[in-house]
PDB file of C-alpha atoms and ligand atoms in Angstrom:
ATOM      1  CA  UNK A   2     -12.868   9.699 -14.562  1.00 83.00           C
ATOM      2  CA  UNK A   3     -13.895   6.046 -14.665  1.00 93.00           C
ATOM      3  CA  UNK A   4     -12.265   3.092 -12.956  1.00 97.00           C
ATOM      4  CA  UNK A   5     -10.125   1.085 -15.395  1.00 97.00           C
ATOM      5  CA  UNK A   6      -9.974  -2.644 -14.599  1.00 97.00           C
ATOM      6  CA  UNK A   7      -6.611  -3.004 -16.320  1.00 98.00           C
ATOM      7  CA  UNK A   8      -4.635  -1.123 -13.654  1.00 98.00           C
ATOM      8  CA  UNK A   9      -1.831  -3.067 -11.967  1.00 98.00           C
ATOM      9  CA  UNK A  10      -3.462  -3.215  -8.528  1.00 98.00           C
ATOM     10  CA  UNK A  11      -6.658  -4.654 -10.042  1.00 98.00           C
ATOM     11  CA  UNK A  12      -4.450  -7.340 -11.599  1.00 98.00           C
ATOM     12  CA  UNK A  13      -2.846  -8.019  -8.198  1.00 98.00           C
ATOM     13  CA  UNK A  14      -6.311  -8.323  -6.610  1.00 98.00           C
ATOM     14  CA  UNK A  15      -7.366 -10.789  -9.327  1.00 98.00           C
ATOM     15  CA  UNK A  16      -4.160 -12.775  -8.755  1.00 97.00           C
ATOM     16  CA  UNK A  17      -2.981 -12.146 -12.321  1.00 98.00           C
ATOM     17  CA  UNK A  18       0.360 -10.769 -11.186  1.00 96.00           C
ATOM     18  CA  UNK A  19       2.253 -11.604  -7.984  1.00 96.00           C
ATOM     19  CA  UNK A  20       2.537  -9.446  -4.893  1.00 96.00           C
ATOM     20  CA  UNK A  21       4.012  -9.820  -1.414  1.00 97.00           C
ATOM     21  CA  UNK A  22       0.728  -9.901   0.464  1.00 97.00           C
ATOM     22  CA  UNK A  23       0.747  -8.960   4.140  1.00 97.00           C
ATOM     23  CA  UNK A  24      -2.948  -9.102   4.980  1.00 97.00           C
ATOM     24  CA  UNK A  25      -6.384  -9.314   3.441  1.00 97.00           C
ATOM     25  CA  UNK A  26      -9.999  -9.437   4.553  1.00 97.00           C
ATOM     26  CA  UNK A  27     -13.315  -8.961   2.729  1.00 97.00           C
ATOM     27  CA  UNK A  28     -12.708  -5.296   2.036  1.00 98.00           C
ATOM     28  CA  UNK A  29      -8.991  -4.593   2.201  1.00 98.00           C
ATOM     29  CA  UNK A  30      -5.719  -5.928   0.752  1.00 98.00           C
ATOM     30  CA  UNK A  31      -2.256  -4.971   2.060  1.00 98.00           C
ATOM     31  CA  UNK A  32       1.046  -5.685   0.288  1.00 98.00           C
ATOM     32  CA  UNK A  33       4.629  -4.509   0.002  1.00 98.00           C
ATOM     33  CA  UNK A  34       5.502  -1.668  -2.390  1.00 97.00           C
ATOM     34  CA  UNK A  35       8.071  -2.920  -4.920  1.00 97.00           C
ATOM     35  CA  UNK A  36       9.703   0.504  -5.125  1.00 96.00           C
ATOM     36  CA  UNK A  37       9.946   1.256  -1.401  1.00 96.00           C
ATOM     37  CA  UNK A  38      10.642   4.793  -0.284  1.00 96.00           C
ATOM     38  CA  UNK A  39      11.869   3.299   2.999  1.00 95.00           C
ATOM     39  CA  UNK A  40      12.284  -0.309   4.245  1.00 94.00           C
ATOM     40  CA  UNK A  41       8.878  -1.752   5.138  1.00 96.00           C
ATOM     41  CA  UNK A  42       6.877   0.473   2.749  1.00 97.00           C
ATOM     42  CA  UNK A  43       3.318  -0.946   2.624  1.00 98.00           C
ATOM     43  CA  UNK A  44       0.342  -0.258   0.371  1.00 98.00           C
ATOM     44  CA  UNK A  45      -3.225  -0.548   1.684  1.00 98.00           C
ATOM     45  CA  UNK A  46      -5.925  -0.837  -0.969  1.00 98.00           C
ATOM     46  CA  UNK A  47      -9.680  -1.486  -1.006  1.00 98.00           C
ATOM     47  CA  UNK A  48     -11.019  -4.534  -2.812  1.00 98.00           C
ATOM     48  CA  UNK A  49     -13.764  -2.240  -4.112  1.00 98.00           C
ATOM     49  CA  UNK A  50     -13.215  -0.765  -7.567  1.00 98.00           C
ATOM     50  CA  UNK A  51     -12.294   2.771  -6.591  1.00 98.00           C
ATOM     51  CA  UNK A  52     -10.020   4.961  -8.692  1.00 98.00           C
ATOM     52  CA  UNK A  53      -9.065   7.150  -5.731  1.00 98.00           C
ATOM     53  CA  UNK A  54     -10.496   9.032  -2.746  1.00 98.00           C
ATOM     54  CA  UNK A  55     -12.817  10.997  -5.024  1.00 97.00           C
ATOM     55  CA  UNK A  56     -14.986   8.043  -6.041  1.00 97.00           C
ATOM     56  CA  UNK A  57     -14.794   5.544  -3.151  1.00 98.00           C
ATOM     57  CA  UNK A  58     -17.923   5.007  -1.046  1.00 97.00           C
ATOM     58  CA  UNK A  59     -17.563   6.228   2.540  1.00 97.00           C
ATOM     59  CA  UNK A  60     -18.140   2.817   4.125  1.00 97.00           C
ATOM     60  CA  UNK A  61     -15.430   1.283   1.937  1.00 97.00           C
ATOM     61  CA  UNK A  62     -13.042   4.128   2.741  1.00 98.00           C
ATOM     62  CA  UNK A  63     -13.627   3.611   6.462  1.00 98.00           C
ATOM     63  CA  UNK A  64     -12.502  -0.009   6.175  1.00 98.00           C
ATOM     64  CA  UNK A  65      -9.348   1.080   4.345  1.00 98.00           C
ATOM     65  CA  UNK A  66      -8.556   3.771   6.918  1.00 98.00           C
ATOM     66  CA  UNK A  67      -9.029   1.291   9.775  1.00 98.00           C
ATOM     67  CA  UNK A  68      -6.459  -0.909   8.088  1.00 98.00           C
ATOM     68  CA  UNK A  69      -4.086   2.023   7.454  1.00 98.00           C
ATOM     69  CA  UNK A  70      -4.121   2.799  11.180  1.00 98.00           C
ATOM     70  CA  UNK A  71      -3.570  -0.853  12.088  1.00 98.00           C
ATOM     71  CA  UNK A  72      -0.695  -1.201   9.603  1.00 98.00           C
ATOM     72  CA  UNK A  73       0.906   2.032  10.845  1.00 98.00           C
ATOM     73  CA  UNK A  74       0.855   0.689  14.403  1.00 98.00           C
ATOM     74  CA  UNK A  75       2.226  -2.700  13.345  1.00 98.00           C
ATOM     75  CA  UNK A  76       4.907  -1.142  11.117  1.00 98.00           C
ATOM     76  CA  UNK A  77       6.177   0.977  14.035  1.00 98.00           C
ATOM     77  CA  UNK A  78       6.666  -2.216  15.997  1.00 98.00           C
ATOM     78  CA  UNK A  79       7.766  -4.586  13.212  1.00 97.00           C
ATOM     79  CA  UNK A  80      10.398  -2.273  11.758  1.00 97.00           C
ATOM     80  CA  UNK A  81      11.372  -0.506  14.965  1.00 97.00           C
ATOM     81  CA  UNK A  82      10.478   2.779  13.251  1.00 98.00           C
ATOM     82  CA  UNK A  83      10.606   6.256  14.783  1.00 98.00           C
ATOM     83  CA  UNK A  84       7.631   7.492  12.775  1.00 98.00           C
ATOM     84  CA  UNK A  85       5.290   6.738   9.896  1.00 98.00           C
ATOM     85  CA  UNK A  86       4.514   8.771   6.781  1.00 98.00           C
ATOM     86  CA  UNK A  87       1.091   8.181   5.203  1.00 98.00           C
ATOM     87  CA  UNK A  88       0.738   9.275   1.577  1.00 98.00           C
ATOM     88  CA  UNK A  89      -2.243   9.143  -0.756  1.00 98.00           C
ATOM     89  CA  UNK A  90      -2.435  10.747  -4.231  1.00 98.00           C
ATOM     90  CA  UNK A  91      -5.443  11.560  -6.433  1.00 98.00           C
ATOM     91  CA  UNK A  92      -5.383  11.885 -10.236  1.00 98.00           C
ATOM     92  CA  UNK A  93      -2.360  12.734 -12.400  1.00 97.00           C
ATOM     93  CA  UNK A  94      -2.168  16.273 -11.150  1.00 98.00           C
ATOM     94  CA  UNK A  95      -2.284  15.017  -7.579  1.00 98.00           C
ATOM     95  CA  UNK A  96       0.705  12.748  -8.176  1.00 97.00           C
ATOM     96  CA  UNK A  97      -1.219   9.484  -8.647  1.00 98.00           C
ATOM     97  CA  UNK A  98       0.375   6.885 -10.934  1.00 97.00           C
ATOM     98  CA  UNK A  99      -1.693   3.761 -10.299  1.00 98.00           C
ATOM     99  CA  UNK A 100      -5.418   4.419 -10.614  1.00 98.00           C
ATOM    100  CA  UNK A 101      -6.753   2.137  -7.906  1.00 98.00           C
ATOM    101  CA  UNK A 102      -7.064   3.880  -4.532  1.00 98.00           C
ATOM    102  CA  UNK A 103      -4.075   3.201  -2.291  1.00 98.00           C
ATOM    103  CA  UNK A 104      -2.535   4.515   0.886  1.00 98.00           C
ATOM    104  CA  UNK A 105       1.225   4.365   1.363  1.00 98.00           C
ATOM    105  CA  UNK A 106       2.337   3.422   4.903  1.00 98.00           C
ATOM    106  CA  UNK A 107       6.027   4.314   5.092  1.00 98.00           C
ATOM    107  CA  UNK A 108       8.151   3.612   8.186  1.00 98.00           C
ATOM    108  CA  UNK A 109      10.565   6.478   8.969  1.00 98.00           C
ATOM    109  CA  UNK A 110      13.766   6.681  10.957  1.00 96.00           C
ATOM    110  CA  UNK A 111      15.338   9.635  12.751  1.00 96.00           C
ATOM    111  CA  UNK A 112      17.647  11.577  10.462  1.00 95.00           C
ATOM    112  CA  UNK A 113      16.870   9.427   7.400  1.00 95.00           C
ATOM    113  CA  UNK A 114      15.250  10.815   4.279  1.00 95.00           C
ATOM    114  CA  UNK A 115      12.895   8.787   2.126  1.00 95.00           C
ATOM    115  CA  UNK A 116      14.546   7.136  -0.891  1.00 93.00           C
ATOM    116  CA  UNK A 117      13.779   8.782  -4.206  1.00 92.00           C
ATOM    117  CA  UNK A 118      10.720   7.383  -6.016  1.00 88.00           C
ATOM    118  CA  UNK A 119      10.819   4.775  -8.794  1.00 87.00           C
ATOM    119  CA  UNK A 120      13.703   2.645  -7.533  1.00 87.00           C
ATOM    120  CA  UNK A 121      12.827  -1.022  -7.837  1.00 87.00           C
ATOM    121  CA  UNK A 122      13.715  -3.147  -4.812  1.00 85.00           C
ATOM    122  CA  UNK A 123      17.032  -4.895  -5.521  1.00 79.00           C
ATOM    123  CA  UNK A 124      16.230  -8.182  -3.843  1.00 84.00           C
ATOM    124  CA  UNK A 125      12.624  -9.448  -3.790  1.00 87.00           C
ATOM    125  CA  UNK A 126      13.461 -11.752  -0.870  1.00 92.00           C
ATOM    126  CA  UNK A 127      13.868  -8.612   1.273  1.00 92.00           C
ATOM    127  CA  UNK A 128      10.177  -7.852   0.691  1.00 95.00           C
ATOM    128  CA  UNK A 129       9.252 -11.283   1.992  1.00 96.00           C
ATOM    129  CA  UNK A 130      11.430 -10.815   5.086  1.00 96.00           C
ATOM    130  CA  UNK A 131       9.730  -7.467   5.767  1.00 96.00           C
ATOM    131  CA  UNK A 132       6.243  -8.853   5.100  1.00 97.00           C
ATOM    132  CA  UNK A 133       6.976 -11.706   7.519  1.00 97.00           C
ATOM    133  CA  UNK A 134       7.736  -9.156  10.253  1.00 97.00           C
ATOM    134  CA  UNK A 135       4.199  -7.769   9.928  1.00 97.00           C
ATOM    135  CA  UNK A 136       2.543 -11.144   9.369  1.00 96.00           C
ATOM    136  CA  UNK A 137       3.988 -12.563  12.590  1.00 97.00           C
ATOM    137  CA  UNK A 138       2.360  -9.719  14.554  1.00 96.00           C
ATOM    138  CA  UNK A 139      -1.021 -10.467  12.960  1.00 93.00           C
ATOM    139  CA  UNK A 140      -1.031 -14.040  14.255  1.00 81.00           C
TER     140      UNK A 140
HETATM  141  P1  LIG B  15       1.288   6.435  -6.714  1.00 67.30           P
HETATM  142  O1  LIG B  15       0.128   6.115  -7.623  1.00 67.30           O
HETATM  143  O2  LIG B  15       2.019   7.679  -7.139  1.00 67.30           O
HETATM  144  O3  LIG B  15       0.891   6.483  -5.271  1.00 67.30           O
HETATM  145  O4  LIG B  15       2.382   5.313  -6.875  1.00 67.30           O
HETATM  146  C1  LIG B  15       2.075   3.960  -7.057  1.00 67.30           C
HETATM  147  C2  LIG B  15       2.898   3.101  -6.135  1.00 67.30           C
HETATM  148  O5  LIG B  15       2.679   1.751  -6.512  1.00 67.30           O
HETATM  149  C3  LIG B  15       4.430   3.328  -6.212  1.00 67.30           C
HETATM  150  O6  LIG B  15       4.924   3.508  -4.882  1.00 67.30           O
HETATM  151  C4  LIG B  15       4.960   2.046  -6.831  1.00 67.30           C
HETATM  152  O7  LIG B  15       6.217   1.698  -6.345  1.00 67.30           O
HETATM  153  C5  LIG B  15       3.895   1.043  -6.436  1.00 67.30           C
HETATM  154  N1  LIG B  15       3.787  -0.106  -7.331  1.00 67.30           N
HETATM  155  C6  LIG B  15       3.651  -0.086  -8.677  1.00 67.30           C
HETATM  156  N2  LIG B  15       3.543  -1.341  -9.165  1.00 67.30           N
HETATM  157  C7  LIG B  15       3.590  -2.170  -8.092  1.00 67.30           C
HETATM  158  C8  LIG B  15       3.525  -3.592  -7.940  1.00 67.30           C
HETATM  159  N3  LIG B  15       3.389  -4.415  -8.984  1.00 67.30           N
HETATM  160  N4  LIG B  15       3.612  -4.103  -6.687  1.00 67.30           N
HETATM  161  C9  LIG B  15       3.761  -3.289  -5.623  1.00 67.30           C
HETATM  162  N5  LIG B  15       3.824  -1.936  -5.711  1.00 67.30           N
HETATM  163  C10 LIG B  15       3.744  -1.378  -6.922  1.00 67.30           C
END
């Protein structure tokens, strides 16, 4: 399967649609998921045009994984989490909905289940508050 430039994360990377950015460098972009499974749900994506883990170059994947680890550590601290769930889906049959490689970094709390998928955040300002909690640790 080929990479399709019209996917929503490609549009975010090109600045065509807004996102609550947390971090970016030459290779990686991190932002808040607008349908969070848990407060503080982050998405880590490569800037490279990769559909998923099956077509990304190893060097580019390494940069993304470095950032996933960093964001997991920061999310533990920023959101006072008890654990972190990392999710990553490949192709329709693998549960993927947006066809630009992404890793979910989801803070978890003792005794709390993840929210069901597909529920849009009710108040966008909450995403900014959460993003600020990570951003302050990056400074
Ligand atoms: P999946 O491909 O199954 O890993 O799911 C795609 C993820 O992208 C879901 O968690 C969505 O909530 C999230 N998502 C979709 N559109 C946006 C957007 N514009 N900004 C932030 N997150 C998004």
